[in-house]
Each structure stands twice: as C-alpha cells, then as structure tokens.
PDB file of C-alpha atoms in Angstrom:
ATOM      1  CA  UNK L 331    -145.839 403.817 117.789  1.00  0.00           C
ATOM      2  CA  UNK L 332    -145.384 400.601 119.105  1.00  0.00           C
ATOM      3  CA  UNK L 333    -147.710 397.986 120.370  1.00  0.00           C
ATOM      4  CA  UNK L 334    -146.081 397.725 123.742  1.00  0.00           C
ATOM      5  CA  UNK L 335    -146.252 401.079 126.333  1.00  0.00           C
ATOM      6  CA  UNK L 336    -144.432 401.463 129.204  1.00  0.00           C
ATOM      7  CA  UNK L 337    -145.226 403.660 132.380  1.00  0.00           C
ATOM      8  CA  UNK L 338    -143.433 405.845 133.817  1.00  0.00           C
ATOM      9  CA  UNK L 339    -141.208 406.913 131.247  1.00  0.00           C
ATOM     10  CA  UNK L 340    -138.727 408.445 133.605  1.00  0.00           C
ATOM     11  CA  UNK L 341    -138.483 408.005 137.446  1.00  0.00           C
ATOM     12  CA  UNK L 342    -136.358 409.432 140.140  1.00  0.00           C
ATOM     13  CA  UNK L 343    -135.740 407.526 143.588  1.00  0.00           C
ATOM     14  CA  UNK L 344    -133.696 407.309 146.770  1.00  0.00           C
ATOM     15  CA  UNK L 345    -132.371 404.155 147.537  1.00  0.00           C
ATOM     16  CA  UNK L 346    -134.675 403.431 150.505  1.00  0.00           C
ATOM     17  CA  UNK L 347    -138.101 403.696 148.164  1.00  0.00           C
ATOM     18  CA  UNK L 348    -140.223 401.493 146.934  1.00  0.00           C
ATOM     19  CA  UNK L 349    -141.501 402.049 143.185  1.00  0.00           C
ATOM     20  CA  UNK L 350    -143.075 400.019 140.527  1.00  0.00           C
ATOM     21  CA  UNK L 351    -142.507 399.824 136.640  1.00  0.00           C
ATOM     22  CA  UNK L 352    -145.365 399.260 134.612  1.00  0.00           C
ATOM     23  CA  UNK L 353    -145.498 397.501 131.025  1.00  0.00           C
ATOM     24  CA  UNK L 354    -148.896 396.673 128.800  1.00  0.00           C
ATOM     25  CA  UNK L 355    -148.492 395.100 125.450  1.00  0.00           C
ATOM     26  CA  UNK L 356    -151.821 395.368 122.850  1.00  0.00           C
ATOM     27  CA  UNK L 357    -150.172 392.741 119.965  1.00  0.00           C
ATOM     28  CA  UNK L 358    -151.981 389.436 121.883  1.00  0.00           C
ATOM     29  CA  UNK L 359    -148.237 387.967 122.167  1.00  0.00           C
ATOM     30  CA  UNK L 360    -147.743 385.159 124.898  1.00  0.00           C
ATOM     31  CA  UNK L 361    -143.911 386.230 125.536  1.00  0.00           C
ATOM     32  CA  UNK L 362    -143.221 389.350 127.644  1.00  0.00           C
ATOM     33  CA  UNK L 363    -139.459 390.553 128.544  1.00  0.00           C
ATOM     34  CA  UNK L 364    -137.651 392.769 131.115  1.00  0.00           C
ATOM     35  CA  UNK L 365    -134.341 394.132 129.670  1.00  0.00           C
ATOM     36  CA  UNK L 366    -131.652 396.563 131.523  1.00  0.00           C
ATOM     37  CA  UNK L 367    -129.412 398.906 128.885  1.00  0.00           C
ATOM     38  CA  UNK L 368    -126.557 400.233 130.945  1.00  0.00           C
ATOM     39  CA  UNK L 369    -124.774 403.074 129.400  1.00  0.00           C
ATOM     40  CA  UNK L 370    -121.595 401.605 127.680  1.00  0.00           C
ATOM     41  CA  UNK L 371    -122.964 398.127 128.413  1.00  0.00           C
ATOM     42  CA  UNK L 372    -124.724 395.841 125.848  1.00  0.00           C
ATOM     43  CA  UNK L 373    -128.372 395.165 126.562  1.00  0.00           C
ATOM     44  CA  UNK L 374    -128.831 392.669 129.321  1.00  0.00           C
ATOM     45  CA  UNK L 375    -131.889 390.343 129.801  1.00  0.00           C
ATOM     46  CA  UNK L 376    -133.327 390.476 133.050  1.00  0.00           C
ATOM     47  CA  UNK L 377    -136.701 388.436 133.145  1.00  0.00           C
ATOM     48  CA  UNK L 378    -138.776 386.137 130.854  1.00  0.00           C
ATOM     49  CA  UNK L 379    -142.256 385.541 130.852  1.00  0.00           C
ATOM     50  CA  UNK L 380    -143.718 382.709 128.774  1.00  0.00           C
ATOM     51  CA  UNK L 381    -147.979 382.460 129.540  1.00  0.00           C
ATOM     52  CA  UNK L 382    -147.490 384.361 132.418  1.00  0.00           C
ATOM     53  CA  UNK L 383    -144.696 381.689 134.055  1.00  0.00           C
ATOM     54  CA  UNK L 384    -141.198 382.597 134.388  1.00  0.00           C
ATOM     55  CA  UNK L 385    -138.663 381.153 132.754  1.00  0.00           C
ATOM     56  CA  UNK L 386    -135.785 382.760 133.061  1.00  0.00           C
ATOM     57  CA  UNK L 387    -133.957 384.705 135.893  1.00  0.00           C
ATOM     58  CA  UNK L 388    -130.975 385.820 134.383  1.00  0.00           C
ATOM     59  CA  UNK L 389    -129.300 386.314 137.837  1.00  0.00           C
ATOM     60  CA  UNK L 390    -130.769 389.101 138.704  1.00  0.00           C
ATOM     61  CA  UNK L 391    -130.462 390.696 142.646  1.00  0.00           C
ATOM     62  CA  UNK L 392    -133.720 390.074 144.926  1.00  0.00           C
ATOM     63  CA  UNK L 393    -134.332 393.953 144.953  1.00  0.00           C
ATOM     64  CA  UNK L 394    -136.244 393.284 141.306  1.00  0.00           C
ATOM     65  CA  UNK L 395    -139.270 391.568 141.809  1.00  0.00           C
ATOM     66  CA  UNK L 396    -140.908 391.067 138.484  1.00  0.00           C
ATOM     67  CA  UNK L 397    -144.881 390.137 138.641  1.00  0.00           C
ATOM     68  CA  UNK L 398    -146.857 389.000 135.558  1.00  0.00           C
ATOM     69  CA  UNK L 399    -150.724 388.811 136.355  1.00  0.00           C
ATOM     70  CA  UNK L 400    -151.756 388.322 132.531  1.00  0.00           C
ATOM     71  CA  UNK L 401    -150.231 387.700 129.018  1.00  0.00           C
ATOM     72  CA  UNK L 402    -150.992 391.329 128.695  1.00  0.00           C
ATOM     73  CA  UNK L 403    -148.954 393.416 131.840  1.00  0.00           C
ATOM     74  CA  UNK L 404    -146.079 392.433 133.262  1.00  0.00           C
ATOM     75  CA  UNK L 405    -144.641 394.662 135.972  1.00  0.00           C
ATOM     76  CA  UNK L 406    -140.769 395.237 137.566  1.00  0.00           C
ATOM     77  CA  UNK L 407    -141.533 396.455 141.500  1.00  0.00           C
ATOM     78  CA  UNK L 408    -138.145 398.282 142.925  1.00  0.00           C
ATOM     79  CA  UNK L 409    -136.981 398.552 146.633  1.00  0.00           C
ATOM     80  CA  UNK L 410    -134.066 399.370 147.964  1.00  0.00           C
ATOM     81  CA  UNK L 411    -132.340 399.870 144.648  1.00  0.00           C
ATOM     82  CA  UNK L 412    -128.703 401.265 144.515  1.00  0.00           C
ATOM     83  CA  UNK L 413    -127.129 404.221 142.370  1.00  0.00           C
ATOM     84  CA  UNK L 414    -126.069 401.272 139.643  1.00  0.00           C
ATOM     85  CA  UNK L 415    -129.076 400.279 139.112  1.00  0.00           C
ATOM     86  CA  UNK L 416    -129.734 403.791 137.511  1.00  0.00           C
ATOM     87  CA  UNK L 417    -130.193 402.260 133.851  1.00  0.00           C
ATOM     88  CA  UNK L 418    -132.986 402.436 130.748  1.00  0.00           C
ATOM     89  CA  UNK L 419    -135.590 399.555 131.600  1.00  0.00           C
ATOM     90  CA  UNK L 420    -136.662 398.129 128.162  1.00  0.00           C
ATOM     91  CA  UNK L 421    -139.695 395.846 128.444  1.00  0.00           C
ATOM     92  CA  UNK L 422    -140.547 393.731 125.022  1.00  0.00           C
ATOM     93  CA  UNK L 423    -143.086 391.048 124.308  1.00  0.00           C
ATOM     94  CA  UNK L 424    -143.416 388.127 121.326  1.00  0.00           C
ATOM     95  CA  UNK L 425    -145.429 385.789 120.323  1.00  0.00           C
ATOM     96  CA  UNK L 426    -143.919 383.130 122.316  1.00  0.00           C
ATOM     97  CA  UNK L 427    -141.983 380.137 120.584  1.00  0.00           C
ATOM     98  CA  UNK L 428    -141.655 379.667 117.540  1.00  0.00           C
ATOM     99  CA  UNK L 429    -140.187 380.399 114.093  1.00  0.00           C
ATOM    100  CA  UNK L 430    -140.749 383.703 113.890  1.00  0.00           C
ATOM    101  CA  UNK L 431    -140.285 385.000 117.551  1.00  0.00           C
ATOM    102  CA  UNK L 432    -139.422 388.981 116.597  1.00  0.00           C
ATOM    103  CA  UNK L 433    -139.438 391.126 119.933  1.00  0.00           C
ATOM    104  CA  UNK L 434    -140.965 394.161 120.275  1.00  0.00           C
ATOM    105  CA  UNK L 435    -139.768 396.763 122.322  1.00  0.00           C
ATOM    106  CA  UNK L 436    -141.738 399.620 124.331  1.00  0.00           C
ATOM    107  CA  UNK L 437    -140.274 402.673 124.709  1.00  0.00           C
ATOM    108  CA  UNK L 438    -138.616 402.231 128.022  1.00  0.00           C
ATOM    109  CA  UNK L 439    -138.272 403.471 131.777  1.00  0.00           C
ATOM    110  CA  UNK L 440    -135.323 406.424 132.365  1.00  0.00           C
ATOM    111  CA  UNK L 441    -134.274 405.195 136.213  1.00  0.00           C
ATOM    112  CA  UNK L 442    -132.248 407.409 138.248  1.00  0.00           C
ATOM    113  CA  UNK L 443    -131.637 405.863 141.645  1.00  0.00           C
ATOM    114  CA  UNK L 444    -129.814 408.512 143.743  1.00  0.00           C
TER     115      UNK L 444
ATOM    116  CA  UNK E 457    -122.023 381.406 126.937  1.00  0.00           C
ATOM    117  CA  UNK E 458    -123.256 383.027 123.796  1.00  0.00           C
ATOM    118  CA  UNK E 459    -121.033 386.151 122.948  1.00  0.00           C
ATOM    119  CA  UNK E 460    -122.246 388.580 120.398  1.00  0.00           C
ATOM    120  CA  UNK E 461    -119.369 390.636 119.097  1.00  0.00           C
ATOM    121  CA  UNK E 462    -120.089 393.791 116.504  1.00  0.00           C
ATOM    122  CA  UNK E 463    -117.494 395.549 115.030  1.00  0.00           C
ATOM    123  CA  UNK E 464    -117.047 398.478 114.493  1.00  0.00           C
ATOM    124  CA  UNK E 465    -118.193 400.368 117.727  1.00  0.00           C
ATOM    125  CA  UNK E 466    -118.548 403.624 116.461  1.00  0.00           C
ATOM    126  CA  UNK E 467    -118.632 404.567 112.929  1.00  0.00           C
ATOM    127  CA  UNK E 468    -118.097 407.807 111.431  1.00  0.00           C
ATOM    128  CA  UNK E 469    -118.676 408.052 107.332  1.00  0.00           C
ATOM    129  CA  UNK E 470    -119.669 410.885 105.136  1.00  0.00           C
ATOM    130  CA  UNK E 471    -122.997 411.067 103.565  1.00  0.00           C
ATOM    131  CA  UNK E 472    -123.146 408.942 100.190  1.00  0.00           C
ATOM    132  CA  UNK E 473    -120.513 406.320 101.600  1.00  0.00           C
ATOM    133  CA  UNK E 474    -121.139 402.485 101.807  1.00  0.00           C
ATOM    134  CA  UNK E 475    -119.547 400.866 104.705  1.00  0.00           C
ATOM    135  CA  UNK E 476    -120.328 397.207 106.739  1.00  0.00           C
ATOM    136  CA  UNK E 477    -121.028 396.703 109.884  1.00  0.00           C
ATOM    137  CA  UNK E 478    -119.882 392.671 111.657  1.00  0.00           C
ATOM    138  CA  UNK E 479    -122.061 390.868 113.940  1.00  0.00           C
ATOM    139  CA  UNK E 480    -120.114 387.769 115.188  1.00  0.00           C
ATOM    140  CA  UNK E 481    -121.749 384.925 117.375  1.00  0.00           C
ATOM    141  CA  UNK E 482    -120.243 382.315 119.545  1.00  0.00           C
ATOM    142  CA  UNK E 483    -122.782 379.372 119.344  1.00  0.00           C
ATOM    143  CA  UNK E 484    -124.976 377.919 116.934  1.00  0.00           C
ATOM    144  CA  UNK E 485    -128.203 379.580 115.917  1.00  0.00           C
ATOM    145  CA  UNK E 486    -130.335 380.026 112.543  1.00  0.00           C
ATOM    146  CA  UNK E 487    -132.122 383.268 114.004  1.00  0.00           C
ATOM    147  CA  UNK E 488    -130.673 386.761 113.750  1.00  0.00           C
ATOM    148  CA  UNK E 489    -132.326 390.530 114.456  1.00  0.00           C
ATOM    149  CA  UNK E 490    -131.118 393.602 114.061  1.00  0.00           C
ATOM    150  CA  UNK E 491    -132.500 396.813 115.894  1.00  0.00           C
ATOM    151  CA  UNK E 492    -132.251 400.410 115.593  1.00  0.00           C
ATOM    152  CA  UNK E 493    -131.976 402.348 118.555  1.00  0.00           C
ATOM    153  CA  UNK E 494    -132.130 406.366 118.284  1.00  0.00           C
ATOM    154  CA  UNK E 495    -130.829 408.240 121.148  1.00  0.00           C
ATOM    155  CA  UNK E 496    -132.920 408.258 124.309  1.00  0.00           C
ATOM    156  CA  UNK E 497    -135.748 405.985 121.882  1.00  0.00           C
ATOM    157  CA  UNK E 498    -136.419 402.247 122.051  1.00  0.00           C
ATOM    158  CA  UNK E 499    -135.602 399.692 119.981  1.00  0.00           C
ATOM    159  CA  UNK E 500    -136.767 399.526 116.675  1.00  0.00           C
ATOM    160  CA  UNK E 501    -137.054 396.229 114.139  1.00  0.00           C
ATOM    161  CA  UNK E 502    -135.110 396.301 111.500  1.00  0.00           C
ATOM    162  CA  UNK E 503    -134.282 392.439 109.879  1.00  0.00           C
ATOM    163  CA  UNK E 504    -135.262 389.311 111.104  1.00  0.00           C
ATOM    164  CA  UNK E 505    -133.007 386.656 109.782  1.00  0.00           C
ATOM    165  CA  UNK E 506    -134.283 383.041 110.179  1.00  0.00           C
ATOM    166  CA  UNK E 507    -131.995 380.572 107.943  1.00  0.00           C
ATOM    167  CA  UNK E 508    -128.229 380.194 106.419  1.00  0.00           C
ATOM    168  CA  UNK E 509    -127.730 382.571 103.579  1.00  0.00           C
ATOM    169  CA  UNK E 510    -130.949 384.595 104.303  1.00  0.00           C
ATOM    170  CA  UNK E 511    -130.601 388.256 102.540  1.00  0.00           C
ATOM    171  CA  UNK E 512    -133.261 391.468 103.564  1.00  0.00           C
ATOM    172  CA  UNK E 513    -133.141 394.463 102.041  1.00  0.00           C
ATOM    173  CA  UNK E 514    -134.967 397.575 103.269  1.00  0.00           C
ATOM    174  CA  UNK E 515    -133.909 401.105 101.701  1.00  0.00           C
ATOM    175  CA  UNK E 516    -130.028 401.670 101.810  1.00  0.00           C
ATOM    176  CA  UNK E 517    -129.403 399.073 104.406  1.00  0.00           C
ATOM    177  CA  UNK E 518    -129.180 395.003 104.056  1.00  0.00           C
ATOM    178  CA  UNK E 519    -128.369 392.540 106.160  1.00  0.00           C
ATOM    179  CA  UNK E 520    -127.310 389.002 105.570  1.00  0.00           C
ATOM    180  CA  UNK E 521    -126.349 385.796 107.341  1.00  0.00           C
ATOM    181  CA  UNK E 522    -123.985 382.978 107.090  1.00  0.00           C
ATOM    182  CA  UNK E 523    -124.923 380.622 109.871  1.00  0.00           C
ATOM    183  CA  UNK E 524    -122.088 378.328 109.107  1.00  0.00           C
ATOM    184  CA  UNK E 525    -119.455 381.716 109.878  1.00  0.00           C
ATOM    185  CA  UNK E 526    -121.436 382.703 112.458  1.00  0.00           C
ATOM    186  CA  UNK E 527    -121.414 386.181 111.061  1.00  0.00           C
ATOM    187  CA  UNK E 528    -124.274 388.742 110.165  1.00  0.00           C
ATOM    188  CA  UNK E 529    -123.330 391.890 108.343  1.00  0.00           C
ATOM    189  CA  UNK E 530    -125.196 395.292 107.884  1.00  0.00           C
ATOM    190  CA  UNK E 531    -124.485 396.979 104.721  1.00  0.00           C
ATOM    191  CA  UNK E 532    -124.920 400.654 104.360  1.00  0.00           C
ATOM    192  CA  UNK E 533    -125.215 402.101 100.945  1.00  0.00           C
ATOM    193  CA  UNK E 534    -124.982 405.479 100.254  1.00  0.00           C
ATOM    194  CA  UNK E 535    -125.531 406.590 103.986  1.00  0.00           C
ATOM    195  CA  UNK E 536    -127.754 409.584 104.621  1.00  0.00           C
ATOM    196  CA  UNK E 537    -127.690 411.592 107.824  1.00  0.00           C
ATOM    197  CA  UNK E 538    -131.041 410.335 109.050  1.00  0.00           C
ATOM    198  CA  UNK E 539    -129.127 406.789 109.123  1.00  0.00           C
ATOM    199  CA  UNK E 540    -127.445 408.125 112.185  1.00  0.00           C
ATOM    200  CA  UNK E 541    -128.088 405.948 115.372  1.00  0.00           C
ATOM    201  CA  UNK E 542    -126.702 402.913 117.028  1.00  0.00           C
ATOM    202  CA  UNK E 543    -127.072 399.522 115.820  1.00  0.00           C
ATOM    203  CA  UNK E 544    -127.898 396.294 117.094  1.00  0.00           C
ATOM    204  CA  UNK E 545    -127.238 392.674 116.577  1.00  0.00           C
ATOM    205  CA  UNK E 546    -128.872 389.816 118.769  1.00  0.00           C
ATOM    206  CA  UNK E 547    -128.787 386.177 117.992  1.00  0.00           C
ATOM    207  CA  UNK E 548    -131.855 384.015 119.458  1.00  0.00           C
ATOM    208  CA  UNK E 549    -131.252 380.854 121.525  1.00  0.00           C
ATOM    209  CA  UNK E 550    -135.222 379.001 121.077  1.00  0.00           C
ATOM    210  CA  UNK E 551    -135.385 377.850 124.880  1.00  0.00           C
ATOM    211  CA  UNK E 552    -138.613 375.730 123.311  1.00  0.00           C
ATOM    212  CA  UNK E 553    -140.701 378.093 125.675  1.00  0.00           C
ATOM    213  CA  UNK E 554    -139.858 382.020 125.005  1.00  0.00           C
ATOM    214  CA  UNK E 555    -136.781 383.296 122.915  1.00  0.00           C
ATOM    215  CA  UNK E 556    -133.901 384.778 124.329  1.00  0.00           C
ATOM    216  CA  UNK E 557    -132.102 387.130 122.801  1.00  0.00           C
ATOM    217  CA  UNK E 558    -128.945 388.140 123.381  1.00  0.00           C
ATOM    218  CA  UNK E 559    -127.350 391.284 121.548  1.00  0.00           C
ATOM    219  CA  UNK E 560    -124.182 392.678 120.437  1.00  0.00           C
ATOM    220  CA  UNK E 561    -122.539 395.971 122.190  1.00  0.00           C
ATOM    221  CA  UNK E 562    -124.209 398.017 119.415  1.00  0.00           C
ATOM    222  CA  UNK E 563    -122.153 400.078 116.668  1.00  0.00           C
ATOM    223  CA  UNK E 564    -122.904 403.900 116.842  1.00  0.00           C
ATOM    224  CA  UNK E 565    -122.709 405.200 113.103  1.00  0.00           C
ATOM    225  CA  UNK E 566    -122.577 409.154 112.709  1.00  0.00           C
ATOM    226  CA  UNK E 567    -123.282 410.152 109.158  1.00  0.00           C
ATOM    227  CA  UNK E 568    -121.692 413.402 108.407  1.00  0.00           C
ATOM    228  CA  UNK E 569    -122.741 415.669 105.401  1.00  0.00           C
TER     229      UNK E 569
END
C-alpha cells in the first residue's frame, strides 16, 4: 500500500455536474501531482504543486480546477466535463526538489463522464 | 519538447526468455524512473536512475542508463508470468522547484508459459 490515497476510486458523471477528486499523501513530501492516463495515450501531467503553490499548468482546460490547501491534500474539482475527459486520474507526491525526487503514485480515480 | 520514446510497445515472450526493453529521450537529463503499472492498478517504483552509467538490479529485471545516448534499457531475464504488466519510462526535467516527469508510451509485456 502506498503512502498516497485517493478518493473516490471510481466516479460516474453527466457532463453538466459538478464533482470533486480527492488526494491525501501521509510520506511528509512538499511536491504533490495531478496526472491524466488516457487509454492508448502516454501519461500526461496535468498540475504541479510545490509548498502548496502551483507551478505548472500544463495547458490544461478551465473545467479542472485544482486546489491545494496543505502540503498534505491536494484536490481536482470537475464541472462541466466532456465524454474525453473520461480517463484514470493519477495523483503522486515527492519530496520536492532535489536529487532524489522519486514520485509516488496513489492508486487513482476511474472517471467516466457520460 | 522532451519526447520519451519506448520500444517495443507490446511484448510477447515465453516464460524463461530474456528480452530488452528501449527508453529513448530527446533532451538532456541525468534522472531516469521506471514504473510498473498492473492493469486497472497505479504506478509502482521500480528504478530510480540518477547519473551516466548508473546500473539497478532488482530480481530478474535491471535497468541501466547512458546519459550521453540518451537511452535507458530494461532487461528481463528469465521472464516469469507474474512479470506481466506494462512498463514505464519517464525522464525528469529538475524545474529547481518540483520535478516533472515526463514518461514514455509504456511497453505491455505478456509472459506466456
């Protein structure tokens, strides 16, 4: 089991809800992630949190609004999502930088956006 | 852009084989992961590669990188079933804040018996 959880680990919504992911990691890293893994597609990085600023937006549409209160949570709140955004949400935290900056991965969101 | 090539995609060997599996990398970097991911799981830590020429070894599999090639392999030696899964490459780019990683397409190996 890893050190980072996710919640929930599946969710089903229409395209006019609003719905929140939900990621905790326990390993006192300073680094958390949001990742997307598209079947067929390589993994794609979404969001980066560094002490609870972002620093990176890899392009990502306004309907993902990431929120980081803490070192400790960081959270991916949906509206208005479309049928391709149906995907595996992989959130992952690390120590921050550094040279040993290993991510670790939690077990991920199943997302079905009908 | 960074581009993270693996090769093969999908990989098919009989139990007791040894194959390799190619992680190519478009730009500079001296750090190097590789993840296990079993189907519907997360990602799992394999190898964490931080300098030219590093070698890690963990049961039948060992990975290795040149940063001068800007090449990683995964060997496979004498594959066993429960080796079955995909496979992940991802080089780091140190922003000086967070890492980013970005990863390879992932190489599927099926171990037959």
């Amino acid at each position: 089991e890893t050190g980072v959880t996710q919640t929930p680990r599946h969710l089903v919504m229409g395209m006019t809800n609003k719905k929140s992911l939900k990621c905790e990691q326990h390993l006192g890293h300073n680094a958390m992630y949001w990742y997307k893994q598209s079947a067929k597609k390589p993994l794609e990085l979404m969001f980066v949190y560094n002490f609870k600023e972002q620093t990176e937006n890899n392009s990502v549409p306004s309907r993902f609004s990431p929120e980081c209160p803490n070192s400790s949570h960081l959270f991916l709140h949906l509206h208005t999502l479309q049928p391709e955004d149906s995907a595996l949400y992989l959130c992952a935290s690390s120590q921050g930088a550094g040279v040993r900056n290993e991510q670790f991965f939690g077990p991920g969101t199943r997302l079905t956006v009908l | 852009e960074l581009k993270v090539e693996q090769n093969p995609l999908f990989l098919s060997m009989q139990e007791g084989k040894n194959y390799t599996i190619y992680c190519n990398y478009s730009t500079t970097s001296d750090r190097l992961y590789w993840y296990r991911q079993d189907p519907g799981k997360s990602l799992e830590s394999l190898f964490v590669l931080l300098s030219n020429g590093a070698v890690k070894q963990e049961g039948r599999l060992m990975a290795s990188l040149d940063t001068k090639a800007r090449l990683s392999t995964l060997h496979i030696t004498a594959a066993v079933h429960d080796l079955s899964a995909t496979y992940f490459c991802a080089v780091d780019i140190e922003t000086g804040t967070a890492s980013k990683l970005t990863f390879g397409t992932g190489t599927r190996l099926q171990v037959t018996l």
